[in-house]
mmCIF file of C-alpha atoms in Angstrom:
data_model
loop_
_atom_site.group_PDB
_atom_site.id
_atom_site.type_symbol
_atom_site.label_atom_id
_atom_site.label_comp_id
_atom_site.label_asym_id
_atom_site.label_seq_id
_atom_site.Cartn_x
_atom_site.Cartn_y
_atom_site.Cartn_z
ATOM 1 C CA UNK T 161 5.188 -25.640 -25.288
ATOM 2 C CA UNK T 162 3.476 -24.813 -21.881
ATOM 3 C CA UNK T 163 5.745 -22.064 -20.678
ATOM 4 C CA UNK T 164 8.442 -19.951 -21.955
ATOM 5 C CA UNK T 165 12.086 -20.029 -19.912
ATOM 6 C CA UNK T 166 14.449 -17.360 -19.962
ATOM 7 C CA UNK T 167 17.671 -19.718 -20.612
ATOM 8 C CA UNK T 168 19.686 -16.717 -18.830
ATOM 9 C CA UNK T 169 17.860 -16.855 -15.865
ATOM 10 C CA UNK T 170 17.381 -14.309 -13.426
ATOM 11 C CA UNK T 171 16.611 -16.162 -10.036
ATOM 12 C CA UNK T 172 19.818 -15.474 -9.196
ATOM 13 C CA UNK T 173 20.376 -11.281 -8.978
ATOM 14 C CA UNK T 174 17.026 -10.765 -8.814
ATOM 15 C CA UNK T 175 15.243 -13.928 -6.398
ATOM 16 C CA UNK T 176 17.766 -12.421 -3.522
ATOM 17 C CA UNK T 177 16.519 -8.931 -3.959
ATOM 18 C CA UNK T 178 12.921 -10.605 -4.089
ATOM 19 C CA UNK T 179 11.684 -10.542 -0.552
ATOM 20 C CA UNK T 180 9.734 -13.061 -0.323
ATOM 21 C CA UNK T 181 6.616 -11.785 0.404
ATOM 22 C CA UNK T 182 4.337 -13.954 -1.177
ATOM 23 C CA UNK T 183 2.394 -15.497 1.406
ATOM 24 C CA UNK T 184 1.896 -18.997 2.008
ATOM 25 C CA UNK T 185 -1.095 -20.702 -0.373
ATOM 26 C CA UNK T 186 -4.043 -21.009 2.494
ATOM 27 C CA UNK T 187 -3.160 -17.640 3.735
ATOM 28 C CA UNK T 188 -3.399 -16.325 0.355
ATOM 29 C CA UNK T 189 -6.353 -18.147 -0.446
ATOM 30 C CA UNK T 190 -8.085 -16.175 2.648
ATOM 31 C CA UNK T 191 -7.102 -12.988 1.690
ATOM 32 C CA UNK T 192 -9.965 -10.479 0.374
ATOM 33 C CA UNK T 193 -9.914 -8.650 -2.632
ATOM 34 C CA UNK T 194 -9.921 -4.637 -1.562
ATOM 35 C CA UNK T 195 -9.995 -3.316 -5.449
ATOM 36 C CA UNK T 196 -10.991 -5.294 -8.808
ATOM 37 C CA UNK T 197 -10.720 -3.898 -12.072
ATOM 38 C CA UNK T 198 -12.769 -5.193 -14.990
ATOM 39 C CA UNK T 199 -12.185 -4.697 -18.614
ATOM 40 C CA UNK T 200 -11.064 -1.164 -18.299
ATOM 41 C CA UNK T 201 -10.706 0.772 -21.523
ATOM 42 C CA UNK T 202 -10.160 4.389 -21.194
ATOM 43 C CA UNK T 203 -9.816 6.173 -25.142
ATOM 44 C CA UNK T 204 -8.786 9.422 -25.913
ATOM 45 C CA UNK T 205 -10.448 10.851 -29.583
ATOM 46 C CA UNK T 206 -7.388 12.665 -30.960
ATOM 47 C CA UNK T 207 -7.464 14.709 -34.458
ATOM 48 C CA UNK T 208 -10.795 12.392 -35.026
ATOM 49 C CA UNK T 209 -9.242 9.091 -34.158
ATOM 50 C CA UNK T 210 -9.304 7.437 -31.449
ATOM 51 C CA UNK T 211 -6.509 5.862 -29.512
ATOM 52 C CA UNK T 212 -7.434 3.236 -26.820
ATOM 53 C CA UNK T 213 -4.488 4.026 -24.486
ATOM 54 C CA UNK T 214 -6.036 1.348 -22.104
ATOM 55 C CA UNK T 215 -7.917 -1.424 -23.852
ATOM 56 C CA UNK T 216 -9.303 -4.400 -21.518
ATOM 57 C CA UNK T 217 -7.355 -4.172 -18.741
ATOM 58 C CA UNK T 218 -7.953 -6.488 -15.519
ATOM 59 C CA UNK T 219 -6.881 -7.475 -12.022
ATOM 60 C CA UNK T 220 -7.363 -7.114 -8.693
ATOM 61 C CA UNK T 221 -5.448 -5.917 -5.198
ATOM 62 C CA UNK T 222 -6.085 -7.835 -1.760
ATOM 63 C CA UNK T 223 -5.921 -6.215 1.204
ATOM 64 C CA UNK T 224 -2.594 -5.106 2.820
ATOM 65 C CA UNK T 225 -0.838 -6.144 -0.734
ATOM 66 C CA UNK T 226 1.969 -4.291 -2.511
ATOM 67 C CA UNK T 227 1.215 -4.765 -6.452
ATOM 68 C CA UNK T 228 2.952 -3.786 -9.260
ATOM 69 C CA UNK T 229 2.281 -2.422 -12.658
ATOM 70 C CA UNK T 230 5.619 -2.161 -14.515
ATOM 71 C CA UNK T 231 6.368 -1.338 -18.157
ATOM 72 C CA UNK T 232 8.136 1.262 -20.581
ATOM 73 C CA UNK T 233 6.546 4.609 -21.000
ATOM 74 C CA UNK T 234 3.439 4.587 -23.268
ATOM 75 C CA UNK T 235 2.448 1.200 -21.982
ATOM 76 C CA UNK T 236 -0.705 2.648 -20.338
ATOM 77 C CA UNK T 237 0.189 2.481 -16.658
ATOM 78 C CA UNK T 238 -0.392 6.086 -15.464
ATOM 79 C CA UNK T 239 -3.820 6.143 -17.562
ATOM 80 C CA UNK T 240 -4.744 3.129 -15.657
ATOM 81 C CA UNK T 241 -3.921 4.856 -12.409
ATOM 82 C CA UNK T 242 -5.536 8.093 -13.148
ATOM 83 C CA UNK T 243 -9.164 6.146 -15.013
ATOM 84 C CA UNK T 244 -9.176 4.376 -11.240
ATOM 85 C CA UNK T 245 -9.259 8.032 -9.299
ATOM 86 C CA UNK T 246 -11.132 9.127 -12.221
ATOM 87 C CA UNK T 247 -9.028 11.824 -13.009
ATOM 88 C CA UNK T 248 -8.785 11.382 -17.014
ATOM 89 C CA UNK T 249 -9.674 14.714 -18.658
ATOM 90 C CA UNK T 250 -12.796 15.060 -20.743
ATOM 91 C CA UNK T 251 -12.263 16.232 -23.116
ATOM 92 C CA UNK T 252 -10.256 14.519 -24.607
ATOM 93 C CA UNK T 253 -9.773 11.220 -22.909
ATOM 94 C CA UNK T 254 -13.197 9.287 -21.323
ATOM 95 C CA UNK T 255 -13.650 5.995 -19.462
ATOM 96 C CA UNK T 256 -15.024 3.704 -22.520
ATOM 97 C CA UNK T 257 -16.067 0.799 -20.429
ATOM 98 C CA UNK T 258 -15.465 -0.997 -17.914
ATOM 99 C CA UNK T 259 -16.151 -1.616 -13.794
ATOM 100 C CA UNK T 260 -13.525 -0.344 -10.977
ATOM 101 C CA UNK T 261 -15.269 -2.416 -7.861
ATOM 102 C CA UNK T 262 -13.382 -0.891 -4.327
ATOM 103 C CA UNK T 263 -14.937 -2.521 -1.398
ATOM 104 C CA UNK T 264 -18.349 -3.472 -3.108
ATOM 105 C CA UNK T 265 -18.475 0.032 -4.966
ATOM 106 C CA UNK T 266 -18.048 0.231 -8.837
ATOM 107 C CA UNK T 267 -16.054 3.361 -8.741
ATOM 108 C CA UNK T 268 -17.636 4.204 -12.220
ATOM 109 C CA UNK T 269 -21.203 4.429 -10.690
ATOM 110 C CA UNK T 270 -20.273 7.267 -8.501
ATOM 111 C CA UNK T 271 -20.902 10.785 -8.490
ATOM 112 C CA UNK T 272 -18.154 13.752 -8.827
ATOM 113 C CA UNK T 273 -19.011 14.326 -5.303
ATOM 114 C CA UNK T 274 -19.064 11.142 -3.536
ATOM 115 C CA UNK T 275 -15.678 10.341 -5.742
ATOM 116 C CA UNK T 276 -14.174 13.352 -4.417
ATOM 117 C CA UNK T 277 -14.928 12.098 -0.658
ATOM 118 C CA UNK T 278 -13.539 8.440 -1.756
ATOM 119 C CA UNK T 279 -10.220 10.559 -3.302
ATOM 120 C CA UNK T 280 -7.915 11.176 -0.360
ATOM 121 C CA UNK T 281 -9.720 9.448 2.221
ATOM 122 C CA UNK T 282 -9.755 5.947 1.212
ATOM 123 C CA UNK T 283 -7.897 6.277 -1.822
ATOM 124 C CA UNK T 284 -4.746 8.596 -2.213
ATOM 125 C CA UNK T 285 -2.415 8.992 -4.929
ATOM 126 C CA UNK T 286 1.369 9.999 -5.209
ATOM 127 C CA UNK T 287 2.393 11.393 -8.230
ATOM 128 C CA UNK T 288 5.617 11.071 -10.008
ATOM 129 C CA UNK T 289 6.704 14.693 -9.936
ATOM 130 C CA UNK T 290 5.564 16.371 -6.846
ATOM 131 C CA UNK T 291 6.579 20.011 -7.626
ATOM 132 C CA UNK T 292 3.391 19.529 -10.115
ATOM 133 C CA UNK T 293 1.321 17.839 -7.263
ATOM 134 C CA UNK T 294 2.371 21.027 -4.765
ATOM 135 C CA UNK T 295 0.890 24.491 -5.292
ATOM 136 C CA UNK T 296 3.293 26.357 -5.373
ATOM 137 C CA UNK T 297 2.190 29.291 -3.791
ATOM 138 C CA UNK T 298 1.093 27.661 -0.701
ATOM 139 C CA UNK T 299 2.376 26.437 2.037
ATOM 140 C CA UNK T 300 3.792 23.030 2.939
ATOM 141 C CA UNK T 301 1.397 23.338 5.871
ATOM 142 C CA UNK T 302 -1.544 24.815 4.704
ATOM 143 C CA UNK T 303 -1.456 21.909 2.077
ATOM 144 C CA UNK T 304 -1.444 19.478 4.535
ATOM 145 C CA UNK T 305 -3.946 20.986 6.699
ATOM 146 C CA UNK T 306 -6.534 21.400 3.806
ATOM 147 C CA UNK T 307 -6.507 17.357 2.721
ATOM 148 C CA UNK T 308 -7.209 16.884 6.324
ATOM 149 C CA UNK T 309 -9.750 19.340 7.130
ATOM 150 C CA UNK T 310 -11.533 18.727 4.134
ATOM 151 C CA UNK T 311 -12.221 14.680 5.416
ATOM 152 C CA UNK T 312 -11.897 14.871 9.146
ATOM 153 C CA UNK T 313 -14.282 16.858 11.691
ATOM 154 C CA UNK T 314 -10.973 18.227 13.167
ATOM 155 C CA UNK T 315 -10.066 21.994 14.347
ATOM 156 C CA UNK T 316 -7.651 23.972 12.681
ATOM 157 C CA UNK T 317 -5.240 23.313 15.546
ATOM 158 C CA UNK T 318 -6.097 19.921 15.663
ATOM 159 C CA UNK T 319 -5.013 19.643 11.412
ATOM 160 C CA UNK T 320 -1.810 21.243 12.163
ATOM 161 C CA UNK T 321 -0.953 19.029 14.844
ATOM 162 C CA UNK T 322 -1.403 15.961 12.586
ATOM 163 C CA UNK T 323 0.336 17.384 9.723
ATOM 164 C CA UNK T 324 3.275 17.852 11.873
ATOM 165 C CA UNK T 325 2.944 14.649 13.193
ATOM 166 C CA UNK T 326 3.245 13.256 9.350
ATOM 167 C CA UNK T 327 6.462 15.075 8.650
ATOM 168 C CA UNK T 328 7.630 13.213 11.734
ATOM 169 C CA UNK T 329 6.731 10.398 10.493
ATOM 170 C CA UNK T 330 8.245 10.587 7.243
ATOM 171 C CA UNK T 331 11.766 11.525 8.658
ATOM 172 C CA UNK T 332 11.366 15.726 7.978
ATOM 173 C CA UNK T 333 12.657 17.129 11.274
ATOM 174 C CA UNK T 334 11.444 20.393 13.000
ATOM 175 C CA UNK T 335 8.164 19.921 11.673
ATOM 176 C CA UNK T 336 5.985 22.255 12.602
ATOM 177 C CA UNK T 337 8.773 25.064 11.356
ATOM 178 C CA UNK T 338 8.751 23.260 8.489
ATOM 179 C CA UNK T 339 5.335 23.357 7.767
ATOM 180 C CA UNK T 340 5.506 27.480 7.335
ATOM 181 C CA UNK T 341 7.976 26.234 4.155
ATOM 182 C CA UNK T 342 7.103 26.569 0.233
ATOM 183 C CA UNK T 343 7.159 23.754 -2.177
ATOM 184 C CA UNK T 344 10.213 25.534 -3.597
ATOM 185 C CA UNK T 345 12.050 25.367 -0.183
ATOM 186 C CA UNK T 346 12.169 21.672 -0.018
ATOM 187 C CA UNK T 347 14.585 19.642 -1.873
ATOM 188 C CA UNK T 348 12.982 17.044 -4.468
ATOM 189 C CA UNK T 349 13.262 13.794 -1.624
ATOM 190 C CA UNK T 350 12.473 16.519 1.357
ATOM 191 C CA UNK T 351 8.957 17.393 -1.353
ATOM 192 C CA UNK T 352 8.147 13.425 -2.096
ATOM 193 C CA UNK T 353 8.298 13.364 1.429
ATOM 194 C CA UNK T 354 6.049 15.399 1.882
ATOM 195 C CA UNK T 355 3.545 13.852 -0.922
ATOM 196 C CA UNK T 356 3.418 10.843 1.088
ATOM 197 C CA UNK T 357 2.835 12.880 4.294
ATOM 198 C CA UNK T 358 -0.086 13.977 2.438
ATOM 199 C CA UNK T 359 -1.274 10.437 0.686
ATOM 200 C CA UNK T 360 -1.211 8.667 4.361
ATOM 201 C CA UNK T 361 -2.539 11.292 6.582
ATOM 202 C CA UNK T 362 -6.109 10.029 6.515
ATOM 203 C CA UNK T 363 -5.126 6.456 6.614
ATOM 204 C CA UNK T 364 -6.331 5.517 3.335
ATOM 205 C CA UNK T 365 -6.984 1.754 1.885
ATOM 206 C CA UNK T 366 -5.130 2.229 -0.770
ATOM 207 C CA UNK T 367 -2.401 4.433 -1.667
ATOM 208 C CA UNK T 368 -1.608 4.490 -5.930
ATOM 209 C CA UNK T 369 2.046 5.360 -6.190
ATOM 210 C CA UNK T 370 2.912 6.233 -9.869
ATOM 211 C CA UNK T 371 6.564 6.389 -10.629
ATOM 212 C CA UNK T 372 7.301 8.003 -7.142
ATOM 213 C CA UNK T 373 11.056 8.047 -7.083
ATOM 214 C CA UNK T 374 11.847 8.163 -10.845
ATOM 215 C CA UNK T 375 12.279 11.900 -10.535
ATOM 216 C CA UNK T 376 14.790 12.141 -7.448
ATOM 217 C CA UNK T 377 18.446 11.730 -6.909
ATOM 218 C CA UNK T 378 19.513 7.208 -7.222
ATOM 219 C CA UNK T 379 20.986 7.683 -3.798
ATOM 220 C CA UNK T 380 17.582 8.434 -1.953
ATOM 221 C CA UNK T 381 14.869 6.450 -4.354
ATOM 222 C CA UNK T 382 15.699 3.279 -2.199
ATOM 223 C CA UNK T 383 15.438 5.589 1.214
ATOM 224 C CA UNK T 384 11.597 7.172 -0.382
ATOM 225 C CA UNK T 385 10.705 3.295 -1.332
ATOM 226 C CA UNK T 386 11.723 2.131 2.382
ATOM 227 C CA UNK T 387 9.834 4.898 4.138
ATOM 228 C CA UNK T 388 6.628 4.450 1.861
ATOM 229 C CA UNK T 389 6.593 1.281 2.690
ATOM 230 C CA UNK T 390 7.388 1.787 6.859
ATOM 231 C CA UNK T 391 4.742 4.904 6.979
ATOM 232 C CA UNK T 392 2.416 2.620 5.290
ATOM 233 C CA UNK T 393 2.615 0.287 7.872
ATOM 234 C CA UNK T 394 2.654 3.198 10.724
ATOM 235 C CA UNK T 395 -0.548 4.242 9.866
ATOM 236 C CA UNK T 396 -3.048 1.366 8.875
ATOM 237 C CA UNK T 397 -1.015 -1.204 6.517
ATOM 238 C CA UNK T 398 -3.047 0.260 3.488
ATOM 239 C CA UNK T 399 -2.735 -1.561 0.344
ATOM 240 C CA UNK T 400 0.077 -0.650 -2.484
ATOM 241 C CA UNK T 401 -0.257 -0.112 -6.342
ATOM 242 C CA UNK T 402 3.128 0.574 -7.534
ATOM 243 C CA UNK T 403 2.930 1.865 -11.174
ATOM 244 C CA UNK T 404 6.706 2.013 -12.249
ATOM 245 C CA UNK T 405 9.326 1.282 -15.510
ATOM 246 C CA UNK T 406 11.807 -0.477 -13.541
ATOM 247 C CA UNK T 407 11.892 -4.100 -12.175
ATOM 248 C CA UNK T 408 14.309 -3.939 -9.830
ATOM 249 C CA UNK T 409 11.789 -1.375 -7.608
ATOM 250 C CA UNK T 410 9.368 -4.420 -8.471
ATOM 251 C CA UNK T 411 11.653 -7.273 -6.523
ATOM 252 C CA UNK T 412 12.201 -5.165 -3.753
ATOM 253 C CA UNK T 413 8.905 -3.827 -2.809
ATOM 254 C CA UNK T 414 6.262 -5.651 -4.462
ATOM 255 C CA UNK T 415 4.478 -9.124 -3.763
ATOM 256 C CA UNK T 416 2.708 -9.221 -7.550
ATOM 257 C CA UNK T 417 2.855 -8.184 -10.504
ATOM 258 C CA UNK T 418 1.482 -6.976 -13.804
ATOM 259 C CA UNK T 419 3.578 -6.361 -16.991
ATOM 260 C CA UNK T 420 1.917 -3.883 -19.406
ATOM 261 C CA UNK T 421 2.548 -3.061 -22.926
ATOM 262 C CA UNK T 422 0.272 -1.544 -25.733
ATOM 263 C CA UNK T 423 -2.232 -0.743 -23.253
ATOM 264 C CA UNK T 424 -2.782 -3.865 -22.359
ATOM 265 C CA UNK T 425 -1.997 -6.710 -19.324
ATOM 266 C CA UNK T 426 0.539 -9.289 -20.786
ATOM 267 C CA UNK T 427 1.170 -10.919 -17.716
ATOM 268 C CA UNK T 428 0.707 -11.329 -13.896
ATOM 269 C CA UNK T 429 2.375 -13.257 -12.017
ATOM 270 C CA UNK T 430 3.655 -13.100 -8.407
ATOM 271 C CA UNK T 431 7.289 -11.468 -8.335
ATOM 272 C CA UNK T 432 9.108 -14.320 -7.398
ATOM 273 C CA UNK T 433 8.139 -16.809 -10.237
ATOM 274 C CA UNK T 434 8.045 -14.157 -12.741
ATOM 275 C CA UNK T 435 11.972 -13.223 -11.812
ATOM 276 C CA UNK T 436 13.270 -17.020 -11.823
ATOM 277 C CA UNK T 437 10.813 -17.584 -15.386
ATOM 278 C CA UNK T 438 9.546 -14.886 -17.076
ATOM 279 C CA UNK T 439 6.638 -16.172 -19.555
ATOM 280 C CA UNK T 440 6.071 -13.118 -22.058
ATOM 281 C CA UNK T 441 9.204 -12.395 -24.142
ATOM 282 C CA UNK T 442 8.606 -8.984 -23.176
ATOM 283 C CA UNK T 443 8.968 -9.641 -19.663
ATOM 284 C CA UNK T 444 12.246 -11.677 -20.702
ATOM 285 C CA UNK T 445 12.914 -8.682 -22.521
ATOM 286 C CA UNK T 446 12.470 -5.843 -19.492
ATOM 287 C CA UNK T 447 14.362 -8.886 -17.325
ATOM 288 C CA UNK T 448 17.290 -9.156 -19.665
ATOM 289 C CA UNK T 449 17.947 -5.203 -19.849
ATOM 290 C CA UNK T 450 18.976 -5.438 -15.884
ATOM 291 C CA UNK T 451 22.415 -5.070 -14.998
ATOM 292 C CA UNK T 452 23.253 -8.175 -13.758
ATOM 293 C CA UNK T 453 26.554 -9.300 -11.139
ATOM 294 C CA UNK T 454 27.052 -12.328 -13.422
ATOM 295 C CA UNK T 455 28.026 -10.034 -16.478
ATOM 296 C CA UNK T 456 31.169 -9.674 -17.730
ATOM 297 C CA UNK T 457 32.359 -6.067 -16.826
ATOM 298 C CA UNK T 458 32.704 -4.876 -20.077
ATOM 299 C CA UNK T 459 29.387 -6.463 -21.882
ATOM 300 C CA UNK T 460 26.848 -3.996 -23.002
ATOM 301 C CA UNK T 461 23.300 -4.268 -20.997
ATOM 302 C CA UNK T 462 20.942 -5.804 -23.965
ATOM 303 C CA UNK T 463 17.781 -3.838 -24.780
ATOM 304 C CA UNK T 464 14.559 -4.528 -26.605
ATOM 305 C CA UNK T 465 14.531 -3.363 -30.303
ATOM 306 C CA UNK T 466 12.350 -0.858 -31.461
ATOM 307 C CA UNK T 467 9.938 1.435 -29.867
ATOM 308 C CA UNK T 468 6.486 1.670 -28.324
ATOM 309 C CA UNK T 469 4.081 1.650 -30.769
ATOM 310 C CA UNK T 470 2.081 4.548 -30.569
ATOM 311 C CA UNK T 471 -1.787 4.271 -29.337
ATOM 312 C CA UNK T 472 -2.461 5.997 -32.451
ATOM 313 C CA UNK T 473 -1.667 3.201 -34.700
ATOM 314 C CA UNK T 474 -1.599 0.075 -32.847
ATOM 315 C CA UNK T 475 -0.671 -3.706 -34.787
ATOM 316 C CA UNK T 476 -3.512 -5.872 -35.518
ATOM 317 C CA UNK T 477 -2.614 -8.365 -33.618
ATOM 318 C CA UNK T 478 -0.055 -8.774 -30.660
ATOM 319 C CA UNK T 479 0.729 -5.377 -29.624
ATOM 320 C CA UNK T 480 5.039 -6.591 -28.877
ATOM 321 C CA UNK T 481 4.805 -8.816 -32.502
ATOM 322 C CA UNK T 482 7.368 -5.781 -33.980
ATOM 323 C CA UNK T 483 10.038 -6.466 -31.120
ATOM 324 C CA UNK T 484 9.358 -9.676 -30.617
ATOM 325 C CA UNK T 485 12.432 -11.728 -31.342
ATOM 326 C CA UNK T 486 10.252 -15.221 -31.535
ATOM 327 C CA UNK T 487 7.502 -13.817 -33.000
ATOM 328 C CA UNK T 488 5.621 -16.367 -35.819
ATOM 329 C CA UNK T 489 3.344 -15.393 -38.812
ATOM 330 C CA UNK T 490 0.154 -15.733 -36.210
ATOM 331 C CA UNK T 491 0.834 -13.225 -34.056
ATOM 332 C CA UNK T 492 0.660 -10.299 -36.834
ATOM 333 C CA UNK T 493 -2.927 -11.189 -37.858
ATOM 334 C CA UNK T 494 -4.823 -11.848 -34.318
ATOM 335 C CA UNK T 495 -4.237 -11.022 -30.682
ATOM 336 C CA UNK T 496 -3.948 -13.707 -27.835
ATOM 337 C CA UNK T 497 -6.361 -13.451 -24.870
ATOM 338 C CA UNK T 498 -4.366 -13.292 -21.396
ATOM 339 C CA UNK T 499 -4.840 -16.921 -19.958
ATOM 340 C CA UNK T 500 -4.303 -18.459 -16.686
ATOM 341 C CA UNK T 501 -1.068 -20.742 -17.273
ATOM 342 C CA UNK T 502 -1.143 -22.044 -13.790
ATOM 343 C CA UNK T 503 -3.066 -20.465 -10.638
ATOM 344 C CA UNK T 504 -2.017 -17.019 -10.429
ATOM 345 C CA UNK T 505 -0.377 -17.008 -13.319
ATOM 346 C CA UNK T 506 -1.611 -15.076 -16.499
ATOM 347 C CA UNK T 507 0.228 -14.456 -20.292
ATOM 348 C CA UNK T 508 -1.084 -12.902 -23.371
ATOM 349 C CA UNK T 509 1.267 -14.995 -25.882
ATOM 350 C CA UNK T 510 0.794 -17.756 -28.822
ATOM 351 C CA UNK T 511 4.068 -19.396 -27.730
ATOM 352 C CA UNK T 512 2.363 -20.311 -23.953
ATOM 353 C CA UNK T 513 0.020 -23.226 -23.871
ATOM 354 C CA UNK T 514 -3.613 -22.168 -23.881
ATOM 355 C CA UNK T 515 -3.398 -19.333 -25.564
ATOM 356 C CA UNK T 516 -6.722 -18.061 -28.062
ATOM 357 C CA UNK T 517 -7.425 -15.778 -30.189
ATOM 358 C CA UNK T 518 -10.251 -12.166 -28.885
#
């Protein structure tokens, strides 16, 4: 069997929403890589355990790409995010192994201080929740103004005039009255507006997104996707990581993709193959759970059985084996590696052609 196919097929719903922007082969083949990560493994010793929460995870992010990491909660996408700005908390978590190369730098090898000048200037992050990400007890402005100062020879004035600038930018009117605002005085999309404001200010390389709309209203997540993605290209065409739960953010914005579960990478692919023939039953699992046009009106969405196993107590061998509806004696006792099924293309399962055991 040299790939799985998801009889139900999803080319349909979701190739339309799919943008199409994969780029042609040559182009792609041209393209340099602006971030690699290598065998990342980032453990946290709990209650004298320890629980690898990311265990050998790799890929990489070419310039001026949007790329996805999508998968339940638990899966070990926000620790991935947070071990690349090197913002894990020791104790109790720590950075096990592993390389983070951004252009030509490991990431790893750095000190707090020349991380901290990498943090915000070439790499910025917006959180999922951005009351958390706001003091409270500053100003919109003042916020602004001190990620800008603290990376650009600029005046005072000079700040404030930028920062206003950015809440143009991202669609916040009367800017510079706004910037005398609180955190509180912003509503939650007026506040994520403001995050990105901040993220894209100093024109970073990369800009790590992690779950930015899942905490806001459905009728203004697609708005706070469109203008990430329009500010982004107002102010350098920096590069994308998407870290998100839901797929259907994945057709519409991204151009690859990684599916994690169990802390690890159980598939890549770019969006547009993995929509029309998802390899990894889990993908075919995350695709099914959709809604879907084709459905009869009444029919219940289908989800995957069971739960996220906890990092605490992981299987012995494939991490999805317990909610795996094709799952064989094999895949209890050893793991797969994550081959390449075709160029591009990577799975971690038995039941795709190639696969060996770690």
């Amino acid at each position: 069997m040299t790939e799985q196919s998801n009889s139900k097929g999803h080319e349909g719903e979701s190739g339309q929403a799919w943008r199409g922007q994969a780029l042609a082969g040559t182009e792609k083949q041209n393209r340099r890589k602006l971030l690699e990560v290598k065998d990342l493994c980032t453990y946290f010793d709990v209650e004298g355990k320890t629980a690898k929460a990311v265990d050998g995870v790799s890929f990489h992010i070419y310039e001026n790409e949007v790329f996805g990491i999508v998968g339940e909660s638990g899966s070990g996408k926000s620790v991935t995010s947070l071990s690349m700005m090197r913002l894990i908390p020791n104790p109790p978590g720590r950075i096990e192994r592993g390389e983070i190369w951004f252009r030509g730098t490991n990431l790893l090898d750095l000190s707090h201080e020349e991380m901290r000048e990498i943090r915000g200037n070439d790499i910025s992050m917006i959180f999922q929740e951005p009351m958390t990400a706001l003091n409270p007890v500053f100003t919109i402005g003042m916020q602004l103004r001190e990620a800008i100062l603290h990376h650009a020879k600029v005046s005072k004035e000079e700040a404030t005039a930028r920062a206003a600038k950015m809440l143009d930018l991202v669609g916040i009117p009367d800017s510079l009255s706004r910037l005398k605002n609180y955190p509180h005085q912003f509503s939650g999309g007026m506040r994520q507006r403001a995050m990105i404001a901040m993220a894209l200010s100093m024109h970073p390389a990369l800009l790590i997104a992690d779950e930015p709309t899942t905490a806001l209203d459905v009728t203004i997540q697609a708005q706070i996707l469109e203008l990430m993605l329009d500010v982004r290209k107002e102010t350098g065409d920096a590069s994308i990581l998407l870290i998100t739960h839901d797929l259907a953010v994945v057709a519409e914005t991204c151009e690859r993709v990684a599916v994690m579960y169990g802390g690890k990478i159980q598939e890549i692919s770019e969006v547009g193959p993995l929509f029309s023939n998802p390899l990894h039953p889990y993908t075919q699992g995350l695709l099914n759970s959709l809604p879907r046009p084709d459905r009869e009106r009444k029919a219940r969405l289908e989800t995957i059985p069971g739960i996220v196993p906890s990092i605490m107590n992981m299987p012995k061998g494939c991490k999805f084996a317990e909610r795996c509806p094709v799952r064989e004696e094999r895949c209890w006792e050893s793991e797969p590696d994550l081959v390449e099924v075709s160029p591009g293309r990577h799975c971690r399962c038995w039941l795709v052609e190639g696969s060996k055991s770690q």
